[in-house]
CSV table of C-alpha atoms in Angstrom, one decimal:
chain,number,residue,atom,x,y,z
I,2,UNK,CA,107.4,-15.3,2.5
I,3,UNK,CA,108.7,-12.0,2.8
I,4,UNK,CA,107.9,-9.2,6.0
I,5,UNK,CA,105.0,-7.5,4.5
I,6,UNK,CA,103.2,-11.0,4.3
I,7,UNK,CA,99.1,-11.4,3.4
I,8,UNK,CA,98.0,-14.7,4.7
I,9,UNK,CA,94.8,-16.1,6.8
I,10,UNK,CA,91.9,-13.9,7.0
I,11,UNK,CA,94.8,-10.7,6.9
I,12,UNK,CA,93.8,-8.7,3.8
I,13,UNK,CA,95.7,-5.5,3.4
I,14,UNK,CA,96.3,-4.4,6.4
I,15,UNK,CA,96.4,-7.2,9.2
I,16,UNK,CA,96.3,-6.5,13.2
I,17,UNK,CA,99.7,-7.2,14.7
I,18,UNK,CA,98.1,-10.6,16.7
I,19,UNK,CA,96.5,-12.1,13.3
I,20,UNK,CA,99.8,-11.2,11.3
I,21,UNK,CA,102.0,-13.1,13.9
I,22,UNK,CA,99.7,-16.5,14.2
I,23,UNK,CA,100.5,-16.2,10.1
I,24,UNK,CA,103.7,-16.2,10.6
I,25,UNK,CA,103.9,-19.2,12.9
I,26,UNK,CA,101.8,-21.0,10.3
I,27,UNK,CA,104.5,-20.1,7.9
I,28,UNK,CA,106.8,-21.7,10.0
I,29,UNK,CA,104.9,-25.0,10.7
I,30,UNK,CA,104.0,-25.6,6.9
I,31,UNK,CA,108.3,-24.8,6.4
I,32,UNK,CA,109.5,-27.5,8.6
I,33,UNK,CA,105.8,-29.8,7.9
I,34,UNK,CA,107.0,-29.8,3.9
I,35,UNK,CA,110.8,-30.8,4.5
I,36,UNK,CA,112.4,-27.5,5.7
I,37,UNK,CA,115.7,-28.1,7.8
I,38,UNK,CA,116.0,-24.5,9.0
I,39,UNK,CA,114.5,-21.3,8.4
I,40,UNK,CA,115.9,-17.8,7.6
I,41,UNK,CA,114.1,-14.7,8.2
I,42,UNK,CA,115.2,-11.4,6.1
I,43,UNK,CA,113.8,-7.7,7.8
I,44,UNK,CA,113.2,-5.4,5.2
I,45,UNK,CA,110.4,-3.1,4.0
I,46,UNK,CA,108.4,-0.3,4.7
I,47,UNK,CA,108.5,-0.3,8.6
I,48,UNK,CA,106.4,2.4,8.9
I,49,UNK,CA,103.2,0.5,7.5
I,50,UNK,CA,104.0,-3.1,7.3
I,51,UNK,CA,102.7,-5.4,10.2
I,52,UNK,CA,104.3,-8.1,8.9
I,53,UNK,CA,107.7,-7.3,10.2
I,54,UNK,CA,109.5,-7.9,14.1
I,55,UNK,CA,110.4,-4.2,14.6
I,56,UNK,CA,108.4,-0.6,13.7
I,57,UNK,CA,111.5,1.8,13.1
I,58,UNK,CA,109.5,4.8,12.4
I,59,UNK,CA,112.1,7.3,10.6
I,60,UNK,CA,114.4,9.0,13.7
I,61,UNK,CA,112.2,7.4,16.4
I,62,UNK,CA,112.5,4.8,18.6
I,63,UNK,CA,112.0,1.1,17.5
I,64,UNK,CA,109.3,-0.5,19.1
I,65,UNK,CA,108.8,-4.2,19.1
I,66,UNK,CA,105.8,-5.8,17.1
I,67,UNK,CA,103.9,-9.0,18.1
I,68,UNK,CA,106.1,-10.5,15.2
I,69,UNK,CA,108.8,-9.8,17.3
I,70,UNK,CA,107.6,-12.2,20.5
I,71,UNK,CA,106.5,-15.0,18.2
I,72,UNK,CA,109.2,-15.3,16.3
I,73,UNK,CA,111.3,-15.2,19.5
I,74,UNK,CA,109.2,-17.6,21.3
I,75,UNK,CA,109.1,-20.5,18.3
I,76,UNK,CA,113.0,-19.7,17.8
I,77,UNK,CA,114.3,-19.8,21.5
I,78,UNK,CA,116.3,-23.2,22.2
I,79,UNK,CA,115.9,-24.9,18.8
I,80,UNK,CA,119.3,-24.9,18.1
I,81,UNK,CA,119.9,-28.9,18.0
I,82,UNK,CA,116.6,-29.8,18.4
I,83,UNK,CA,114.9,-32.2,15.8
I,84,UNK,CA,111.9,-31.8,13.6
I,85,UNK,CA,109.0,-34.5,14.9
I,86,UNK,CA,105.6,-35.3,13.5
I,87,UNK,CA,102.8,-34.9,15.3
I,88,UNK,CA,99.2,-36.3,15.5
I,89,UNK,CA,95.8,-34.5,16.5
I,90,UNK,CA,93.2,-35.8,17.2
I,91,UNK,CA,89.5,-34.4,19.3
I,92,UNK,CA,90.5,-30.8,18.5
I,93,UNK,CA,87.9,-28.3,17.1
I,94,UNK,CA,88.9,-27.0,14.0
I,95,UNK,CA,92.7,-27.9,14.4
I,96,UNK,CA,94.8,-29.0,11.7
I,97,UNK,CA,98.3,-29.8,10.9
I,98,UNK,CA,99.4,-26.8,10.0
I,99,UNK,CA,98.1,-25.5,13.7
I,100,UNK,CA,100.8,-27.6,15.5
I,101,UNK,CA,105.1,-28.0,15.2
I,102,UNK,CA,107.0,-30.1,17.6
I,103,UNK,CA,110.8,-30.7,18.0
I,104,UNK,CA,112.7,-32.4,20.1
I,105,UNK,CA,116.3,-33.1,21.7
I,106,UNK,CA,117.4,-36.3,23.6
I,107,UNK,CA,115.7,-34.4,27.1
I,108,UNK,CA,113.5,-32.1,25.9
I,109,UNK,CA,110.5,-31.1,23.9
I,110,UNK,CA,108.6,-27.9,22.3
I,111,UNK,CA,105.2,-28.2,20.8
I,112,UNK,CA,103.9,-25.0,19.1
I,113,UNK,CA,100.5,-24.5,18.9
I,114,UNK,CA,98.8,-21.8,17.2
I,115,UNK,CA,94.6,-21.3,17.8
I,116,UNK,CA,93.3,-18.7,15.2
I,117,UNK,CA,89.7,-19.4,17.1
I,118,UNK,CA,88.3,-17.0,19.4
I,119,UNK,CA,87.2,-19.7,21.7
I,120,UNK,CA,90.0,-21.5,23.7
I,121,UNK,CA,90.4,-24.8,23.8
I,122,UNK,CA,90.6,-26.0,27.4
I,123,UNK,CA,92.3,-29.0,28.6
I,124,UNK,CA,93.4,-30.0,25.4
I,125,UNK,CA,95.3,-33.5,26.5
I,126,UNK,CA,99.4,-34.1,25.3
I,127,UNK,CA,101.6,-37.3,24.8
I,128,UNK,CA,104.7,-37.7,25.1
I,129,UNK,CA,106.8,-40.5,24.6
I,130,UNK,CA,108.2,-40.5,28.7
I,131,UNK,CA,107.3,-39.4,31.7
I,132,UNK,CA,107.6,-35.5,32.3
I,133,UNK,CA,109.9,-34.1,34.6
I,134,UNK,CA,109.3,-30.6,34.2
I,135,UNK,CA,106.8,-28.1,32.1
I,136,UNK,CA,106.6,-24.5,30.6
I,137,UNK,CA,103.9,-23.2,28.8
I,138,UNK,CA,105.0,-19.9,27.2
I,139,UNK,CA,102.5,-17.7,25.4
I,140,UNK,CA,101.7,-14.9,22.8
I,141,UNK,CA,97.9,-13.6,22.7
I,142,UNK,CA,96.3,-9.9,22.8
I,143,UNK,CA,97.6,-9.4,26.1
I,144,UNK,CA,100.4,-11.5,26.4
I,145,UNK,CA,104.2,-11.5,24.9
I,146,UNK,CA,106.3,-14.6,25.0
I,147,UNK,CA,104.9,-14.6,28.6
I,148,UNK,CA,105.9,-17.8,30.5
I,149,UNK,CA,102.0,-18.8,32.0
I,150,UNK,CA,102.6,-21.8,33.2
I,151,UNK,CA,105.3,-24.3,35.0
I,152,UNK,CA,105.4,-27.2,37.0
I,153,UNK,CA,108.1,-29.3,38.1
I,154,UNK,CA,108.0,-33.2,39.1
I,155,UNK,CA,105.3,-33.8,36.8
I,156,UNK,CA,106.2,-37.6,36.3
I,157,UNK,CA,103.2,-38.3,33.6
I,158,UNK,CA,103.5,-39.5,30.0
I,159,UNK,CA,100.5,-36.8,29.2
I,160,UNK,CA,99.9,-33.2,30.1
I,161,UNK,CA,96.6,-31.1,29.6
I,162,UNK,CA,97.2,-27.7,28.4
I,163,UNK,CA,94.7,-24.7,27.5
I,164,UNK,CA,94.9,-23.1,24.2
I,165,UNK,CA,93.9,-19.3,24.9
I,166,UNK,CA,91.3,-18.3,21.8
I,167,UNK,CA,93.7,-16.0,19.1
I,168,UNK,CA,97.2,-16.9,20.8
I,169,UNK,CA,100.5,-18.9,19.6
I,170,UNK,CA,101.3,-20.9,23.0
I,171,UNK,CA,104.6,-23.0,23.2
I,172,UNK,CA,104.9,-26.0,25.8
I,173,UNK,CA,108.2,-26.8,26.8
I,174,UNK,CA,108.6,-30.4,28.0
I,175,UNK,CA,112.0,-31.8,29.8
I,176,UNK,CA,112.5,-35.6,31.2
């Protein structure tokens, strides 16, 4: 996959939000077919390309593109962190490639991308222990790598979580 990427629905010329829930995709069908890691190269045409984290418009300021959040949000703390399969199941037009989950010995992140404009609303997570803590981060229209969501002595095996309509959301588990 390269910066100036046509995927889902994108066409040509793809809105920053639809071009960054690609991305994500990109990433889940990676690590879903074997992937260990993932490398990103920036280059292009800055100045046209959606596809890419930063628009450097010749002599201007860069400005940071909704590429920029997501891949900031799936990347942050995976360092360590193992590749786990995942199961789905009740979920509205949800498939595999909608969800990535890793994991390290006390903590968890499940990625979720919804390309539907309705949200799905108490959409119910397990987890192998009982929770201590919970952060839901998201990326939408109006969000960017915005933490939504925390709660602390949660002491449940399951969490339910809403799934914004258009938005890449990342919960973040510890026990």
């Amino acid at each position: 996959m390269t910066e100036c990427h046509g995927g889902f629905g994108m066409g040509d010329t793809p809105d920053e939000l639809t071009a960054s829930l690609d991305l994500v995709n990109k990433f889940h069908d990676a690590f879903r077919g074997g992937a260990k890691g993932w490398l990103y190269f920036e280059w292009g045409a800055p100045t046209i390309n959606f596809g890419g984290l930063l628009f450097t418009p010749w002599a201007g300021t860069a400005v940071r593109k909704k590429n920029y959040y997501v891949y900031q949000q799936f990347a942050a703390n995976l360092l360590n962190e193992n590749y786990i399969n995942t199961t789905l199941s009740g979920i509205t037009n949800f498939g595999a490639d909608n969800v990535s989950a890793f994991t390290a010995p006390n903590r968890a992140d499940i990625n979720v991308v919804n390309w539907n404009t309705d949200a799905q609303n108490r959409v119910r997570l397990y987890f192998g222990g009982n929770i201590s803590t919970i952060n839901i981060y998201r990326t939408s229209a109006t969000e960017n790598n915005s933490l939504v969501w925390n709660q602390n002595n949660v002491g449940l095996n399951y969490y339910d979580v809403d799934f914004s309509g258009q938005s890449f959301t990342t919960v973040r588990i510890t026990w």
